Tab-separated table of N, CA and C in Angstrom:
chain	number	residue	atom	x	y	z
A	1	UNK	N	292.325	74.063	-6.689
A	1	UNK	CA	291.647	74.627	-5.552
A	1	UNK	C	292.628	74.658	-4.376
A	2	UNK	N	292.732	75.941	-3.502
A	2	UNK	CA	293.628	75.923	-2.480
A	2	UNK	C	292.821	74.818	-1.138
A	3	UNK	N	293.906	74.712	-0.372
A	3	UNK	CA	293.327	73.600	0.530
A	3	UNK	C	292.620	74.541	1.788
A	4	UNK	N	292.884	75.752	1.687
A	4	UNK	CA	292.054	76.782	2.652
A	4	UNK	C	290.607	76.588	2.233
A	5	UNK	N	289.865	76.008	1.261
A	5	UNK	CA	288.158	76.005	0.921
A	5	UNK	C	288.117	74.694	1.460
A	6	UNK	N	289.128	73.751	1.824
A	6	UNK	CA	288.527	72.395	2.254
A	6	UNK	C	288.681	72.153	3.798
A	7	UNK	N	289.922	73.281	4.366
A	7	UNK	CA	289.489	73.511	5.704
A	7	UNK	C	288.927	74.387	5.951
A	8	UNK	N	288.259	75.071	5.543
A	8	UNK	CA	287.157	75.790	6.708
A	8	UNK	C	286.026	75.298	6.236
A	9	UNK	N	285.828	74.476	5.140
A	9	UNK	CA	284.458	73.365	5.494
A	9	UNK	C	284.421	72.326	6.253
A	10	UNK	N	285.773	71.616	6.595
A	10	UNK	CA	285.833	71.250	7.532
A	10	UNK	C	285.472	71.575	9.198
A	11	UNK	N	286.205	72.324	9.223
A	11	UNK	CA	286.120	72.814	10.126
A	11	UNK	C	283.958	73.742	10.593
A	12	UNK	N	284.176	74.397	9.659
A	12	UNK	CA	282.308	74.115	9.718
A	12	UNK	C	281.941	73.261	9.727
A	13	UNK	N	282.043	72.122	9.270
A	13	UNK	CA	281.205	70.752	9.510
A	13	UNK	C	281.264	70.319	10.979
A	14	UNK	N	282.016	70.204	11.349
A	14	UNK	CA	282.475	69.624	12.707
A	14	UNK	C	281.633	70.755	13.912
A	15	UNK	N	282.104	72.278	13.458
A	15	UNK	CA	281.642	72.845	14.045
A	15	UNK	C	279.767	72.548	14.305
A	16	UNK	N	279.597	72.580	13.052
A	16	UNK	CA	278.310	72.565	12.964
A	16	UNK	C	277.513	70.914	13.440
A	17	UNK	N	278.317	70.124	13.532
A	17	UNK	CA	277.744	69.198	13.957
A	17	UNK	C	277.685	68.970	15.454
A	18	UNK	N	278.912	69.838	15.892
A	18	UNK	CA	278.907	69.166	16.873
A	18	UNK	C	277.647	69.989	18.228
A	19	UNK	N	277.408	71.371	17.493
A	19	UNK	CA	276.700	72.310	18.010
A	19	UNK	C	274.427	71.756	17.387
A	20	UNK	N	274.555	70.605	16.262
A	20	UNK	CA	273.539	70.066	16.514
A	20	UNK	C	273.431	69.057	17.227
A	21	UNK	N	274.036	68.529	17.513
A	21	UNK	CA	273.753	67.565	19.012
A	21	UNK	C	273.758	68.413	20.467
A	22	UNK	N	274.765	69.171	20.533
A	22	UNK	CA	274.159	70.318	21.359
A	22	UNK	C	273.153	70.542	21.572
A	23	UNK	N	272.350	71.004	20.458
A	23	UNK	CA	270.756	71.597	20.433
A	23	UNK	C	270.100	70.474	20.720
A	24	UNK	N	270.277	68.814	19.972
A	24	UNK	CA	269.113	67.659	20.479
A	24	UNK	C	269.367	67.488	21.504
A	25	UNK	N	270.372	67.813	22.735
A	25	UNK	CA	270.448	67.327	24.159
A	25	UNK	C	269.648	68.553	24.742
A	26	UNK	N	269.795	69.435	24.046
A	26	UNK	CA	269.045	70.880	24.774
A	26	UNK	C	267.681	70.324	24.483
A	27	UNK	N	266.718	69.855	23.774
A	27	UNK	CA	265.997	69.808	23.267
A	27	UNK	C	265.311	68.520	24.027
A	28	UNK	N	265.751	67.430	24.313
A	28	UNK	CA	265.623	66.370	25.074
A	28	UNK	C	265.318	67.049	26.493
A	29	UNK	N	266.715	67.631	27.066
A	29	UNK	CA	265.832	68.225	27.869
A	29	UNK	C	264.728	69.216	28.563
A	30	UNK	N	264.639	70.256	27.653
A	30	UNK	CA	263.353	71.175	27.081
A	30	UNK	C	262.181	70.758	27.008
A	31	UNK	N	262.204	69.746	26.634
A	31	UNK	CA	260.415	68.875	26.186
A	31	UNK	C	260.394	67.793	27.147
A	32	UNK	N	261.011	66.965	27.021
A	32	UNK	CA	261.719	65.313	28.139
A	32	UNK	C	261.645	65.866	29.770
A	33	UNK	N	262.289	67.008	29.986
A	33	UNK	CA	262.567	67.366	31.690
A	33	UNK	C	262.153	68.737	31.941
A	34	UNK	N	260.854	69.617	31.082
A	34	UNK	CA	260.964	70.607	31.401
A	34	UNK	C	261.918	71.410	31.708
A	35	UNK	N	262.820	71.295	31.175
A	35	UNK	CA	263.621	72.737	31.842
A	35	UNK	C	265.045	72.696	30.566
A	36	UNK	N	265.830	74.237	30.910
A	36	UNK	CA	266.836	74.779	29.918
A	36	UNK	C	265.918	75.345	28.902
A	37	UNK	N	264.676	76.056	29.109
A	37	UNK	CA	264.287	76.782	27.962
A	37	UNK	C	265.042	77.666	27.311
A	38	UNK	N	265.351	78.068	28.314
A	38	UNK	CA	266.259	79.546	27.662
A	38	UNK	C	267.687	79.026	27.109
A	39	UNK	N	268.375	77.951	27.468
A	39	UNK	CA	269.438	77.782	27.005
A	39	UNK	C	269.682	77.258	25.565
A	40	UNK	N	267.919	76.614	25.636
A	40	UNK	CA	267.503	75.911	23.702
A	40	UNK	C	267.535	77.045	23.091
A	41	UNK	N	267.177	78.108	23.593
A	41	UNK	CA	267.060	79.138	22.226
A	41	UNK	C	268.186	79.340	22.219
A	42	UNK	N	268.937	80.115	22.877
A	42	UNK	CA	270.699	80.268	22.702
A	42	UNK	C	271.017	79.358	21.851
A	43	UNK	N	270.946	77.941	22.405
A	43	UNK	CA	271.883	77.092	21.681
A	43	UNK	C	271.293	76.975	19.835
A	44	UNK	N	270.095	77.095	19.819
A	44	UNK	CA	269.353	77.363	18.680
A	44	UNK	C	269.877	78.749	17.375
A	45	UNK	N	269.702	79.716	18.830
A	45	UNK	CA	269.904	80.563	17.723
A	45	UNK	C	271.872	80.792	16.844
A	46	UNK	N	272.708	80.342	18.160
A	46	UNK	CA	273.801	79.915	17.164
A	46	UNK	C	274.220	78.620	16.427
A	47	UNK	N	273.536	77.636	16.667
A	47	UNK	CA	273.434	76.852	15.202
A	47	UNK	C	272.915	77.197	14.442
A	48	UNK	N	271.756	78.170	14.464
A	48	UNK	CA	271.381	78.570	12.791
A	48	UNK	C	272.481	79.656	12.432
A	49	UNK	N	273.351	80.266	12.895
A	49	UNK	CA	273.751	81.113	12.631
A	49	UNK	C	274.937	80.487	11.975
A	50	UNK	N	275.809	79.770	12.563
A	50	UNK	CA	276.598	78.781	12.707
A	50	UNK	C	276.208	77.514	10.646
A	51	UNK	N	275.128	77.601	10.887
A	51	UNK	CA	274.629	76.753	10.032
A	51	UNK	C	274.522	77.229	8.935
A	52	UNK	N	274.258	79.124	9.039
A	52	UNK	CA	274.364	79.820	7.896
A	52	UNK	C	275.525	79.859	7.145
A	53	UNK	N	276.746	79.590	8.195
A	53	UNK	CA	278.149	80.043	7.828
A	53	UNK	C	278.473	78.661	6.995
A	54	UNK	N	278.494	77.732	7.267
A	54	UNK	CA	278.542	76.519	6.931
A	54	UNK	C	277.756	76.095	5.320
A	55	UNK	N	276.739	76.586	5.386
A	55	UNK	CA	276.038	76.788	3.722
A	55	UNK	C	276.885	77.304	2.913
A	56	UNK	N	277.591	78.452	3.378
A	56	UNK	CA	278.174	79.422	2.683
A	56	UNK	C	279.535	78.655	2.340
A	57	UNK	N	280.697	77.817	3.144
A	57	UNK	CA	281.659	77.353	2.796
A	57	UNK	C	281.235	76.508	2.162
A	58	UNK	N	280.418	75.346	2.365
A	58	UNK	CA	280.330	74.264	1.808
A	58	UNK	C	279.598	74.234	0.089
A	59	UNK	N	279.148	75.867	-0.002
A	59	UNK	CA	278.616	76.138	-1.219
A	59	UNK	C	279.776	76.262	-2.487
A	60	UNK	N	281.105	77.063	-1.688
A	60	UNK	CA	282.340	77.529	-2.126
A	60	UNK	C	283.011	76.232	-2.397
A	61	UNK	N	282.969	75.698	-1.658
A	61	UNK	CA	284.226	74.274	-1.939
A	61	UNK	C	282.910	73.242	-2.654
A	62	UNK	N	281.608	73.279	-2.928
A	62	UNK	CA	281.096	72.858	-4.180
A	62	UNK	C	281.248	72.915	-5.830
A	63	UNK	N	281.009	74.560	-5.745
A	63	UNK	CA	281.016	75.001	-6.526
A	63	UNK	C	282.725	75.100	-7.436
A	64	UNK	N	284.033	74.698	-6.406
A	64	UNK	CA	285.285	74.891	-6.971
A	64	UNK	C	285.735	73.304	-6.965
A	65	UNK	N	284.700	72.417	-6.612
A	65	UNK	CA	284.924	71.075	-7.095
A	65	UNK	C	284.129	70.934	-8.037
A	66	UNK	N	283.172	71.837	-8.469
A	66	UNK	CA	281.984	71.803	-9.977
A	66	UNK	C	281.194	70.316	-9.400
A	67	UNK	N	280.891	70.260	-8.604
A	67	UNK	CA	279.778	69.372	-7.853
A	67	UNK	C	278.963	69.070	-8.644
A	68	UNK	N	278.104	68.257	-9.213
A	68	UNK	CA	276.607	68.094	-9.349
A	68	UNK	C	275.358	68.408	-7.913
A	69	UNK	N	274.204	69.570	-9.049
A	69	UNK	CA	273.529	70.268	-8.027
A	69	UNK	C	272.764	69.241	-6.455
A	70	UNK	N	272.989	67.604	-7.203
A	70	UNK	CA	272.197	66.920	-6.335
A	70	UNK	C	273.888	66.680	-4.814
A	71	UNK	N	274.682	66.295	-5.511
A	71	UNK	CA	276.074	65.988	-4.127
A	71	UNK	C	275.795	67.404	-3.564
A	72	UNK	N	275.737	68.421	-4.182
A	72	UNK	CA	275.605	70.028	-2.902
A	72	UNK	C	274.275	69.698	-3.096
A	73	UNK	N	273.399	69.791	-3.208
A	73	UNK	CA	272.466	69.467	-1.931
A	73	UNK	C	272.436	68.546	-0.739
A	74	UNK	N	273.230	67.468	-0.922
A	74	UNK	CA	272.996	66.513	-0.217
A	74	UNK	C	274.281	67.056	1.266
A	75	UNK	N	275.133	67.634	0.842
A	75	UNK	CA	276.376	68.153	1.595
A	75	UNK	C	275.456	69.269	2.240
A	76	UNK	N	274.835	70.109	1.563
A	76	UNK	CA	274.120	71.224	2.307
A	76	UNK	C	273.480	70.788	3.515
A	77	UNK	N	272.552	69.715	3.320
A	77	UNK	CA	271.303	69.098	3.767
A	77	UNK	C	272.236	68.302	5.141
A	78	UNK	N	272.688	67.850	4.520
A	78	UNK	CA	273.654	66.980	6.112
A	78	UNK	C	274.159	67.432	6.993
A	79	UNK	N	274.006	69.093	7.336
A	79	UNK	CA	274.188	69.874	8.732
A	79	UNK	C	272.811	69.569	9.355
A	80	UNK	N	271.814	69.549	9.102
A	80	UNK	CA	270.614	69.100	9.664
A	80	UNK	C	270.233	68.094	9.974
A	81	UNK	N	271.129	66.923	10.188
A	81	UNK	CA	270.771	65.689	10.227
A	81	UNK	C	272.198	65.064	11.270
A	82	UNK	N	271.507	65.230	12.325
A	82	UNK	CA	272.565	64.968	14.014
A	82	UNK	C	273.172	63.719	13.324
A	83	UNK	N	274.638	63.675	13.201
A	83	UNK	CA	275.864	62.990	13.142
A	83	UNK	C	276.054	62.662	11.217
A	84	UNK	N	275.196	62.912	10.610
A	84	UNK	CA	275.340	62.966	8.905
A	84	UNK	C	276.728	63.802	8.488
A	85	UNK	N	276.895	65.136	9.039
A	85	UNK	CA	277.786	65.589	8.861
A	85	UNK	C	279.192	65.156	9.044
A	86	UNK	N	279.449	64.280	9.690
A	86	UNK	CA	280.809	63.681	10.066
A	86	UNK	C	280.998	63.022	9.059
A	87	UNK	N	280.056	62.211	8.700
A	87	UNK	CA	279.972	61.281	7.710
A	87	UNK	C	280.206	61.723	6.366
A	88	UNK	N	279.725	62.278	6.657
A	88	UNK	CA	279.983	63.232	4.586
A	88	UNK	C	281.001	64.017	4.679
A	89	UNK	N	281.754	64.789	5.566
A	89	UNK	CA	282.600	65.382	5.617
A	89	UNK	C	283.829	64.594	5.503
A	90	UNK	N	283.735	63.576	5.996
A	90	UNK	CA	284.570	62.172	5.459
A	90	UNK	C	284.663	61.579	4.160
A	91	UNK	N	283.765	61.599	3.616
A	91	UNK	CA	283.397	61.437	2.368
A	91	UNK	C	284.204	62.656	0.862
A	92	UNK	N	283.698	63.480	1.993
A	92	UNK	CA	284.188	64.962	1.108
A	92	UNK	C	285.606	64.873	0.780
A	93	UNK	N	286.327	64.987	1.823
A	93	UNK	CA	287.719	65.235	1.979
A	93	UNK	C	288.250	63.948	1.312
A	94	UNK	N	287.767	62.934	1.324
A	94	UNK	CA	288.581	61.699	0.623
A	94	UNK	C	288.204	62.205	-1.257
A	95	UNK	N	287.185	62.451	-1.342
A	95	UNK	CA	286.440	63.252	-2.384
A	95	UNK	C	287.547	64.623	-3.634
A	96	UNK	N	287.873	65.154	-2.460
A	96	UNK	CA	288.579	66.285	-2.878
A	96	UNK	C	289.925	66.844	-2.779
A	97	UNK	N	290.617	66.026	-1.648
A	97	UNK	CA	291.914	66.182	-1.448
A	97	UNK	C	292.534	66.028	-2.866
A	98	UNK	N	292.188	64.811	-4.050
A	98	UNK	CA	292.989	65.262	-5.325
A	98	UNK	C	292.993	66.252	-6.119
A	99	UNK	N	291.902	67.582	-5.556
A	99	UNK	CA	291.934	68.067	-6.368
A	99	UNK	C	292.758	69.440	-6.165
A	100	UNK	N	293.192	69.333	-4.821
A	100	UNK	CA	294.106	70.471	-3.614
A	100	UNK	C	295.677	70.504	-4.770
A	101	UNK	N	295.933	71.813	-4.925
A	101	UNK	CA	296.862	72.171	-5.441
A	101	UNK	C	297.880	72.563	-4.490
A	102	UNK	N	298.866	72.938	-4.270
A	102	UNK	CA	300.230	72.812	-3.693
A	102	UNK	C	300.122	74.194	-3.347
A	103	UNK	N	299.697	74.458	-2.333
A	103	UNK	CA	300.152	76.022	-2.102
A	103	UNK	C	301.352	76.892	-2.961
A	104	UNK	N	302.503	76.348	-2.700
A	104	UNK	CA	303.610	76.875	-2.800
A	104	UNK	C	304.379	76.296	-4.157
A	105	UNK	N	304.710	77.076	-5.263
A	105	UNK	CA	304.866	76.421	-6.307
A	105	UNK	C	306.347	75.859	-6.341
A	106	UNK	N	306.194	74.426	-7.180
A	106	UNK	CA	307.811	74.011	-7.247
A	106	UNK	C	308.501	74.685	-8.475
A	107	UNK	N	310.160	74.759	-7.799
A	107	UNK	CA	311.138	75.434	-7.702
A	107	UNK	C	311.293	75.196	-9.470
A	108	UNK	N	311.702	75.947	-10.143
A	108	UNK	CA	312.163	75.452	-11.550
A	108	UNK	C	313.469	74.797	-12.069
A	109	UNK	N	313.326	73.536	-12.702
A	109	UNK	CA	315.000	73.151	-12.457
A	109	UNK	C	315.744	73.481	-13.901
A	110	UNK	N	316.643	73.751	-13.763
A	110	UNK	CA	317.228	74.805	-14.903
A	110	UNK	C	318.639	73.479	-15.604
């Protein structure tokens, strides 16, 4: 597996996590202080969007580590769960880095 499917799940994870705590501070204050309605939906509607993208990598770098269906669910499921994602994305990468092939192939020695 190239190491380009394990960074841009990375990089979605992070993204995506860091844009659901976003939304629970929007959300705290939405319900908690009356006010930022309008900024919860914004911030709402690009974490789901955000969250869509993130399904989609983290489905790819499942499916090219041949996962069991329950670890991708559980990797899926942990963008929805404020700070899970760090955690498993930690998990992941210690997970899969052996399985990262060398971009660039070695030289043949003759």
């Amino acid at each position: 597996m190239k190491s380009s499917v394990l960074t841009r799940y990375r990089a979605m994870a992070y993204i995506t996590a860091v844009m659901l705590l976003v939304l629970c501070a929007c959300m705290v204050f939405k319900y908690g202080f009356g006010m930022g309605k309008d900024l919860t939906l914004v911030v709402a509607q690009i974490h789901g969007v955000l969250y869509i993208i993130y399904l989609v990598f983290a489905f790819d770098l499942g499916s090219k580590a041949r996962w069991p269906f329950a670890k991708l669910l559980w990797v899926l499921i942990s963008g929805t769960i404020p700070t899970a994602a760090f955690f498993v994305e930690r998990k992941v990468v210690r997970e899969v880095t052996p399985l990262l092939v060398k971009d660039a192939p070695e030289p043949v020695k003759v």
